[in-house]
Coordinates of C-alpha atoms in Angstrom, one line a residue:
M280 CA 0.0 0.0 0.0
W281 CA 1.2 3.5 -0.8
L282 CA 0.8 5.1 2.6
G283 CA 0.4 8.6 3.8
S284 CA 2.4 10.5 1.1
A285 CA 0.2 13.5 1.5
A286 CA 1.2 13.8 5.1
L287 CA 4.9 13.6 4.1
R288 CA 5.0 15.7 0.9
P289 CA 5.0 19.1 2.6
V290 CA 8.4 18.3 4.1
G291 CA 9.7 16.3 1.2
W292 CA 9.3 12.7 2.4
S293 CA 7.4 11.2 -0.5
V294 CA 6.9 7.5 -1.1
V295 CA 6.0 4.7 1.4
I296 CA 6.1 1.0 0.5
G297 CA 4.2 -0.8 3.2
T298 CA 1.3 -2.9 4.4
K299 CA -2.5 -2.7 4.3
E300 CA -2.8 -3.7 8.0
A301 CA -1.7 -0.5 9.7
A302 CA -4.0 1.6 11.8
T303 CA -4.2 5.1 10.2
H304 CA -4.1 7.1 13.4
V305 CA -1.1 5.2 14.8
L306 CA 0.7 5.6 11.5
S307 CA -0.1 9.2 11.2
K308 CA 1.4 9.8 14.6
A309 CA 4.5 7.7 13.7
Q310 CA 4.9 9.7 10.4
R311 CA 4.8 13.0 12.2
Q312 CA 7.4 11.8 14.7
A313 CA 9.6 10.4 11.9
V314 CA 9.3 13.6 9.9
R315 CA 10.4 15.7 12.9
Q316 CA 13.4 13.4 13.6
L317 CA 14.4 13.0 10.0
L318 CA 14.3 16.7 9.4
R319 CA 16.7 17.1 12.3
I320 CA 19.3 14.8 10.6
A321 CA 18.5 15.9 7.0
P322 CA 21.6 18.1 6.5
V323 CA 23.9 15.2 7.2
A324 CA 21.7 12.4 5.8
D325 CA 20.9 14.1 2.5
E326 CA 24.4 15.3 1.9
L327 CA 25.8 11.8 2.6
G328 CA 23.1 10.3 0.3
A329 CA 24.0 12.7 -2.5
R330 CA 27.7 11.6 -2.3
F331 CA 26.8 8.0 -2.7
Q332 CA 24.3 8.7 -5.4
A333 CA 26.9 10.7 -7.4
A334 CA 29.2 7.7 -7.2
G335 CA 26.5 5.4 -8.5
H336 CA 25.6 3.7 -5.2
E337 CA 22.4 3.4 -3.1
L338 CA 22.4 4.6 0.5
A339 CA 19.6 4.3 3.0
L340 CA 19.0 5.1 6.7
V341 CA 18.1 1.7 8.1
G342 CA 17.2 -0.5 11.0
G343 CA 17.1 0.9 14.5
S344 CA 17.6 4.4 13.3
V345 CA 14.3 4.3 11.3
R346 CA 12.5 2.5 14.1
D347 CA 13.7 5.1 16.6
A348 CA 12.7 8.0 14.4
L349 CA 9.2 6.6 14.1
L350 CA 9.2 6.2 17.9
D351 CA 10.4 9.8 18.3
R352 CA 13.6 8.6 20.2
L353 CA 16.3 8.9 17.5
G354 CA 19.6 9.9 19.1
Q355 CA 22.9 10.9 17.6
D356 CA 23.8 7.4 16.3
L357 CA 22.9 6.9 12.6
D358 CA 23.0 3.5 10.8
F359 CA 23.1 3.4 7.0
T360 CA 23.2 0.6 4.5
T361 CA 24.6 0.8 1.0
S362 CA 25.3 -1.0 -2.2
A363 CA 28.9 0.2 -2.1
R364 CA 31.5 -2.2 -0.9
P365 CA 33.5 -1.2 2.2
E366 CA 36.5 0.0 0.2
E367 CA 34.3 2.4 -1.8
T368 CA 32.4 3.5 1.4
K369 CA 35.7 4.3 3.0
R370 CA 36.7 6.4 0.0
L371 CA 33.4 8.3 0.0
L372 CA 33.5 9.0 3.7
A373 CA 37.2 10.1 3.7
G374 CA 37.4 13.9 3.8
W375 CA 33.7 14.3 4.5
T376 CA 33.5 12.9 8.0
D377 CA 35.2 14.7 10.9
N378 CA 36.8 11.4 11.9
L379 CA 36.9 8.0 10.2
W380 CA 37.6 4.5 11.4
D381 CA 37.6 1.1 9.6
V382 CA 37.8 -1.4 12.5
G383 CA 34.6 -3.0 11.2
Q384 CA 35.7 -3.2 7.6
R385 CA 36.0 -7.0 7.5
F386 CA 32.3 -7.1 8.5
G387 CA 31.4 -4.5 5.9
T388 CA 31.2 -1.5 8.2
I389 CA 33.0 1.9 8.0
G390 CA 32.3 4.4 10.7
G391 CA 32.9 8.1 11.4
T392 CA 31.6 11.2 13.0
K393 CA 30.0 14.2 11.3
D394 CA 28.7 17.4 13.0
G395 CA 28.1 15.6 16.3
F396 CA 26.5 12.4 14.7
L397 CA 28.1 9.0 15.0
I398 CA 27.7 7.4 11.6
E399 CA 28.1 3.7 10.6
V400 CA 27.7 2.7 6.9
T401 CA 27.4 -1.1 6.2
T402 CA 27.3 -2.8 2.9
Y403 CA 24.1 -4.7 2.1
R404 CA 24.4 -7.9 4.2
A405 CA 23.2 -11.4 3.8
D406 CA 25.0 -13.0 6.7
S407 CA 24.3 -16.5 8.2
Y408 CA 25.8 -19.1 10.5
D409 CA 26.7 -22.6 9.4
A410 CA 26.0 -25.5 11.8
S411 CA 29.3 -25.3 13.7
S412 CA 30.3 -21.6 13.5
R413 CA 30.5 -19.3 16.5
K414 CA 30.5 -16.2 14.2
P415 CA 28.4 -15.2 11.3
A416 CA 29.9 -15.6 7.8
V417 CA 30.0 -12.2 6.2
A418 CA 28.2 -12.2 2.8
Y419 CA 27.1 -9.1 0.8
G420 CA 23.6 -8.7 -0.6
A421 CA 22.7 -7.3 -4.0
S422 CA 19.9 -4.9 -3.0
I423 CA 18.1 -3.1 -0.2
T424 CA 15.5 -5.9 -0.4
D425 CA 18.1 -8.5 0.2
D426 CA 19.4 -6.6 3.1
L427 CA 16.0 -6.0 4.8
V428 CA 14.8 -9.6 4.5
R429 CA 17.8 -10.8 6.4
R430 CA 17.4 -8.4 9.3
D431 CA 16.2 -9.6 12.7
F432 CA 12.7 -8.2 13.1
T433 CA 10.2 -6.3 11.0
V434 CA 10.5 -3.2 13.1
N435 CA 14.2 -3.1 12.2
A436 CA 13.6 -4.0 8.6
M437 CA 12.6 -0.5 7.4
A438 CA 14.7 2.0 5.5
V439 CA 14.7 5.5 4.0
L440 CA 16.5 5.7 0.7
L441 CA 18.6 8.8 0.3
P442 CA 18.7 11.5 -1.0
G443 CA 15.3 10.8 -2.5
R444 CA 13.7 10.1 0.9
E445 CA 11.8 7.0 -0.1
F446 CA 10.5 5.0 2.8
V447 CA 10.9 1.3 2.2
D448 CA 8.9 -1.2 4.3
P449 CA 8.4 -4.5 2.5
H450 CA 7.7 -6.6 5.6
G451 CA 5.1 -4.5 7.5
G452 CA 7.4 -3.1 10.1
L453 CA 5.4 0.1 10.5
A454 CA 2.3 -1.8 11.2
D455 CA 4.1 -4.0 13.7
L456 CA 5.5 -0.8 15.3
G457 CA 1.9 0.4 15.7
R458 CA 0.8 -2.9 17.2
K459 CA 4.0 -3.1 19.4
L460 CA 4.8 -6.5 18.1
I461 CA 8.1 -8.3 17.6
R462 CA 8.0 -10.4 14.4
T463 CA 10.5 -11.6 11.9
P464 CA 10.6 -10.6 8.2
G465 CA 10.7 -14.2 7.1
T466 CA 10.1 -17.3 9.2
P467 CA 11.6 -17.1 12.7
E468 CA 13.2 -20.4 12.2
Q469 CA 15.2 -19.0 9.2
S470 CA 16.0 -15.8 11.1
F471 CA 17.3 -17.6 14.1
S472 CA 19.3 -20.0 11.9
D473 CA 20.9 -17.0 10.3
D474 CA 21.9 -15.7 13.7
P475 CA 20.8 -17.5 16.9
L476 CA 21.6 -14.4 19.0
R477 CA 18.4 -12.9 17.6
M478 CA 16.5 -15.0 20.1
M479 CA 18.1 -13.0 22.9
R480 CA 17.5 -9.8 20.9
A481 CA 13.8 -10.6 20.8
A482 CA 13.8 -10.8 24.6
R483 CA 15.9 -7.6 24.8
F484 CA 13.6 -5.6 22.5
A485 CA 10.6 -6.8 24.5
S486 CA 12.2 -5.2 27.6
Q487 CA 13.6 -2.2 25.9
L488 CA 10.5 -1.2 23.8
G489 CA 7.7 -2.7 25.9
F490 CA 6.6 -4.8 22.9
E491 CA 5.0 -8.3 22.8
V492 CA 6.8 -11.1 21.0
A493 CA 4.7 -12.9 18.4
P494 CA 3.6 -16.4 19.3
E495 CA 5.4 -18.0 16.4
V496 CA 8.6 -16.2 17.4
V497 CA 8.3 -17.5 21.0
A498 CA 7.6 -21.0 19.6
A499 CA 10.7 -20.9 17.5
M500 CA 12.8 -19.6 20.4
T501 CA 11.6 -22.6 22.5
D502 CA 12.3 -25.1 19.8
M503 CA 15.7 -23.7 18.9
A504 CA 17.0 -22.6 22.4
G505 CA 20.0 -24.9 22.3
R506 CA 21.2 -23.2 19.1
I507 CA 22.3 -20.2 21.2
E508 CA 25.3 -22.2 22.4
I509 CA 27.1 -21.6 19.1
V510 CA 27.2 -17.8 19.7
S511 CA 30.3 -16.4 21.4
A512 CA 30.2 -15.6 25.0
E513 CA 31.0 -11.9 24.3
R514 CA 28.0 -11.5 22.1
V515 CA 25.7 -13.2 24.6
R516 CA 27.2 -11.0 27.3
D517 CA 26.5 -7.8 25.3
E518 CA 22.8 -8.8 24.7
L519 CA 22.3 -9.8 28.3
T520 CA 23.8 -6.4 29.4
K521 CA 21.5 -4.5 27.1
L522 CA 18.5 -6.4 28.4
L523 CA 19.4 -5.8 32.1
L524 CA 19.9 -2.1 31.5
S525 CA 16.5 -1.8 29.8
P526 CA 13.5 -0.2 31.5
T527 CA 11.8 -3.5 32.3
P528 CA 14.3 -6.4 32.3
R529 CA 11.8 -8.8 34.0
T530 CA 9.9 -9.1 30.7
G531 CA 12.9 -10.3 28.7
L532 CA 14.4 -12.4 31.5
T533 CA 11.1 -14.2 31.9
L534 CA 10.9 -14.9 28.2
L535 CA 14.5 -16.3 28.3
V536 CA 13.5 -18.6 31.2
D537 CA 10.2 -19.7 29.7
T538 CA 11.7 -20.5 26.3
G539 CA 14.6 -22.5 27.8
I540 CA 17.3 -20.1 26.5
A541 CA 18.3 -19.1 30.0
E542 CA 19.3 -22.7 30.6
H543 CA 22.1 -22.2 28.1
V544 CA 23.3 -18.7 28.9
L545 CA 22.4 -18.1 32.6
P546 CA 21.3 -21.5 34.0
E547 CA 21.5 -20.2 37.6
L548 CA 18.4 -18.1 37.0
P549 CA 15.9 -20.9 36.1
A550 CA 17.5 -23.0 38.8
L551 CA 15.9 -20.6 41.3
R552 CA 12.5 -22.1 40.5
L553 CA 12.7 -24.3 43.5
E554 CA 9.9 -26.7 44.1
I555 CA 7.6 -25.8 47.0
D556 CA 5.6 -28.6 48.5
E557 CA 3.0 -28.6 51.2
H558 CA 5.4 -29.7 53.8
H559 CA 8.3 -27.2 53.0
R560 CA 6.8 -23.9 52.2
H561 CA 9.2 -21.0 51.5
K562 CA 9.5 -18.1 49.1
D563 CA 9.6 -18.6 45.4
V564 CA 13.2 -17.6 45.0
Y565 CA 12.9 -17.0 41.3
E566 CA 10.0 -14.5 41.6
H567 CA 11.7 -13.0 44.7
S568 CA 14.9 -12.4 42.7
L569 CA 13.0 -10.7 39.8
T570 CA 11.2 -8.5 42.4
V571 CA 14.4 -7.6 44.1
L572 CA 15.8 -6.6 40.6
E573 CA 12.7 -4.4 40.0
Q574 CA 13.0 -2.8 43.5
A575 CA 16.7 -2.2 43.0
I576 CA 16.0 -0.4 39.7
E577 CA 13.5 1.9 41.6
L578 CA 16.3 2.7 44.2
E579 CA 19.0 3.4 41.6
R580 CA 18.3 7.1 42.0
R581 CA 20.2 6.9 45.3
L582 CA 23.4 5.9 43.4
P583 CA 25.9 8.4 42.0
G584 CA 24.7 9.1 38.5
G585 CA 21.2 7.8 39.2
G586 CA 21.4 4.6 37.1
P587 CA 20.9 2.4 35.2
D588 CA 23.7 0.5 36.9
L589 CA 24.8 -2.9 35.6
V590 CA 26.6 -4.0 38.8
T591 CA 23.6 -3.3 41.0
R592 CA 21.2 -5.1 38.6
L593 CA 23.4 -8.1 38.2
A594 CA 23.9 -8.4 42.0
A595 CA 20.1 -8.0 42.6
L596 CA 19.3 -10.7 40.0
L597 CA 21.9 -13.1 41.2
H598 CA 22.0 -12.5 44.9
D599 CA 20.3 -15.7 45.9
I600 CA 21.7 -18.1 43.2
G601 CA 23.4 -20.0 46.0
K602 CA 20.1 -21.1 47.5
P603 CA 19.5 -24.2 45.4
R604 CA 22.9 -25.6 46.3
T605 CA 22.5 -24.8 50.0
R606 CA 18.9 -25.7 50.5
K607 CA 18.3 -28.0 53.5
F608 CA 15.0 -29.3 54.8
E609 CA 15.0 -28.9 58.6
P610 CA 13.1 -31.0 61.2
G611 CA 9.6 -29.6 61.6
G612 CA 9.1 -28.5 58.0
G613 CA 11.5 -25.5 57.9
V614 CA 14.0 -24.8 55.1
S615 CA 17.4 -23.3 55.5
F616 CA 20.0 -21.9 53.1
H617 CA 23.1 -21.6 55.3
H618 CA 26.0 -19.8 53.6
H619 CA 24.1 -19.2 50.4
D620 CA 25.7 -15.8 50.3
V621 CA 29.3 -17.2 50.1
V622 CA 28.3 -20.0 47.7
G623 CA 26.3 -17.5 45.6
A624 CA 29.3 -15.1 45.3
K625 CA 31.5 -18.0 44.0
M626 CA 28.8 -19.1 41.5
A627 CA 28.3 -15.5 40.3
R628 CA 32.0 -15.1 39.8
K629 CA 32.2 -18.3 37.8
R630 CA 29.2 -17.4 35.6
L631 CA 30.2 -13.8 34.9
T632 CA 33.8 -15.0 34.1
A633 CA 32.4 -17.4 31.6
L634 CA 30.4 -14.6 30.0
R635 CA 33.6 -12.5 29.7
Y636 CA 32.5 -9.7 31.9
P637 CA 35.3 -7.3 33.0
T638 CA 37.1 -8.3 36.2
A639 CA 36.0 -5.1 38.0
V640 CA 32.3 -5.9 37.3
I641 CA 32.8 -9.5 38.5
D642 CA 34.6 -8.5 41.7
D643 CA 32.0 -5.9 42.6
V644 CA 29.0 -8.2 41.9
A645 CA 30.6 -11.0 43.9
A646 CA 31.3 -8.7 46.8
L647 CA 27.8 -7.4 46.9
I648 CA 26.3 -10.9 46.9
Q649 CA 28.7 -12.0 49.7
L650 CA 27.7 -9.0 51.8
H651 CA 24.0 -8.9 51.1
L652 CA 23.0 -10.7 54.3
R653 CA 25.2 -8.7 56.7
F654 CA 22.6 -6.2 57.5
H655 CA 20.3 -8.7 59.0
G656 CA 22.4 -8.9 62.1
Y657 CA 21.6 -5.3 62.7
R658 CA 17.9 -5.8 63.6
G659 CA 17.1 -3.4 66.5
G660 CA 20.3 -1.4 66.1
E661 CA 22.3 -3.5 68.5
W662 CA 25.6 -3.2 66.5
T663 CA 28.5 -1.5 68.2
D664 CA 30.3 1.3 66.5
S665 CA 33.0 -1.2 65.8
A666 CA 30.6 -3.4 63.9
V667 CA 29.4 -0.5 61.8
R668 CA 32.9 0.5 61.0
R669 CA 33.6 -3.1 59.8
Y670 CA 30.5 -3.1 57.7
V671 CA 31.7 0.1 55.9
R672 CA 35.2 -1.2 55.6
D673 CA 34.1 -4.5 54.1
A674 CA 31.7 -2.8 51.7
G675 CA 34.4 -0.3 50.6
A676 CA 33.5 1.4 47.3
E677 CA 30.4 -0.7 47.0
L678 CA 28.7 0.8 50.1
E679 CA 26.0 2.8 48.2
R680 CA 25.2 -0.2 46.0
L681 CA 25.0 -2.4 49.1
H682 CA 22.5 0.1 50.6
V683 CA 20.4 -0.3 47.4
L684 CA 20.6 -4.1 47.3
T685 CA 19.9 -4.6 50.9
R686 CA 16.8 -2.4 50.8
A687 CA 15.6 -4.0 47.6
D688 CA 16.0 -7.5 49.2
S689 CA 12.9 -6.9 51.3
T690 CA 9.9 -8.3 49.5
T691 CA 7.7 -9.2 52.4
R692 CA 4.0 -8.5 52.1
N693 CA 3.8 -8.0 55.8
R694 CA 3.6 -4.2 56.1
R695 CA 4.7 -4.1 59.8
K696 CA 7.7 -6.3 59.0
A697 CA 8.6 -4.2 55.9
L698 CA 8.3 -1.0 57.9
A699 CA 10.6 -2.4 60.6
L700 CA 13.2 -3.4 58.1
Q701 CA 13.1 0.1 56.5
Q702 CA 13.5 1.8 59.9
S703 CA 16.4 -0.5 60.8
Y704 CA 18.2 0.3 57.6
D705 CA 17.5 4.0 58.1
S706 CA 19.0 3.7 61.5
L707 CA 22.1 2.0 60.1
E708 CA 22.6 4.6 57.4
E709 CA 22.2 7.4 60.0
R710 CA 24.9 5.8 62.2
I711 CA 27.2 5.4 59.2
A712 CA 26.7 9.1 58.3
R713 CA 27.4 10.2 61.8
L714 CA 30.6 8.1 62.2
A715 CA 31.7 9.2 58.7
E716 CA 31.4 12.8 59.7
E717 CA 33.3 12.1 62.9
E718 CA 36.0 9.8 61.7
E719 CA 36.3 10.0 57.9
L720 CA 34.8 6.5 57.8
A721 CA 35.1 6.1 54.1
A722 CA 38.9 5.9 54.3
I723 CA 39.4 3.8 57.4
R724 CA 43.1 3.4 58.0
P725 CA 45.3 2.7 61.0
D726 CA 46.4 5.8 62.9
L727 CA 50.0 5.1 61.9
D728 CA 51.2 4.3 58.4
G729 CA 53.8 1.7 57.3
N730 CA 56.7 4.2 57.4
Q731 CA 55.9 5.3 60.9
I732 CA 55.6 1.6 62.0
M733 CA 59.1 0.8 60.7
Q734 CA 60.6 3.9 62.3
I735 CA 59.0 3.3 65.7
L736 CA 59.9 -0.4 65.8
G737 CA 63.2 -0.1 64.0
I738 CA 62.3 -2.8 61.5
R739 CA 62.7 -3.1 57.7
P740 CA 60.0 -3.6 55.1
G741 CA 58.5 -7.1 55.2
P742 CA 55.6 -9.3 56.5
L743 CA 56.1 -8.0 60.0
V744 CA 55.1 -4.5 59.0
G745 CA 51.9 -5.9 57.5
R746 CA 51.1 -7.7 60.7
A747 CA 51.6 -4.5 62.7
Y748 CA 49.5 -2.5 60.3
N749 CA 46.6 -5.0 60.5
H750 CA 46.7 -5.0 64.3
L751 CA 46.5 -1.2 64.3
L752 CA 43.6 -1.4 61.8
E753 CA 41.7 -3.7 64.1
I754 CA 42.3 -1.3 67.0
R755 CA 41.0 1.5 64.8
L756 CA 37.9 -0.4 63.9
D757 CA 37.2 -1.3 67.6
R758 CA 38.0 2.0 69.2
G759 CA 37.8 4.6 66.5
V760 CA 40.4 7.4 66.0
L761 CA 43.4 7.3 68.3
S762 CA 45.9 10.1 68.9
E763 CA 49.4 9.5 67.6
D764 CA 50.7 9.0 71.1
D765 CA 48.0 6.4 71.9
A766 CA 48.6 4.6 68.6
R767 CA 52.3 4.5 69.3
A768 CA 51.7 3.1 72.7
E769 CA 49.4 0.4 71.4
L770 CA 51.9 -0.5 68.7
L771 CA 54.7 -0.8 71.3
R772 CA 52.5 -2.9 73.5
W773 CA 51.7 -5.3 70.6
W774 CA 55.4 -5.4 69.7
S775 CA 56.4 -6.4 73.2
E776 CA 54.3 -9.5 72.8
Q777 CA 55.8 -10.6 69.5
P778 CA 58.7 -13.1 69.5
E779 CA 60.6 -11.0 66.9
S780 CA 60.9 -8.1 69.5
S781 CA 63.6 -10.0 71.5
S782 CA 65.6 -11.1 68.5

């Protein structure tokens, strides 16, 4: 159907190739939004299109850029597709872009910046996996039609040919955008055979866009779940990260679990669906973990930067993954999960390492999981100042994230219990703030440094200095700030008890 050209003509956007199924009022709104966004990028897009046209090549704004323009959320990143091969694209961009890079050239992509826009131009693609490959084989397509039919979903299979501004939508992406539906251009089986990572992308887009995944797509994801194992850990990690940082990660995570894909990429998550029988009732750990994740997201505003925060979200999702391994049925019908914090931290470290997350992320998530139960010893505020200092010392740079995780970990429906927990944590944070003001708590150190220790004791660098330092640190945690004279006296007292002092 030739759709809405009258609405587009006044600003120069003329021809639409699309579907008969679209709702007029939805499409009209999408068109208005697209016109506004596309006009914003027109000086760059039209000029680039003219350069390629003059060289005898097609160029089109494509994929997520068109989708986001229709959703009125187009940013500064612009994706283009072209009939030109990478070498020719590089030549056409050289001297026009402010900066140019070719790190993606072997995959058909040349990138650059122009007037504040990040631009990537990719040759028409027709990629696919073979049965044993962990990376797609790069193959070039012959036309925009070839390129669009091999894209992941219909909402990403739309293009605007430049500089003529012709909107191309052969698979009904605009209608699916109006229906908020994730559907594939061809059969989902073919799409997921071409690139199994698209199964995770379906879950990610459901979370990012708030869209529903078509039943036939869900069925194919379920049937082909094991195929995800041929995808590299790095690509899986990147999709999981994008999903977790989306506005509603529960949606996508639930889809990954329900289709069986999570069994292959994050098996610790479906393992939380512990059986609950009539004799051993306890919380549904899986649903609890998803709720903690949602509550942590609501509390991210407390963090520096205000979120979204990957470390906090990973820790919230995985904080109880040690429970299945530590579950024990107690006499009388109770259930215990002793040391699930320690076990869970080790499990999280192993899984995140397998997914190739950066070491800093792994360390921070593992630390939060191992510490997430510490607060529960505070009930009623009976901790000494020494215990509060140790809590801060052990949390280190993760203290603010630990505050968020601990507060989010309360999912009780008992309002009285929930209020008591909140008041207890308010009390703990107030004490931390007071001690921090009094003692520079965030940088707890002994009252004497290593050089002072060596000078006072007349010893050389070595393990003995470390032992003395740790002793003074324990004194600092127990008693707070000491004067230099008191710290010196405590060091000499300790030294007098060491066998090395008499040698």
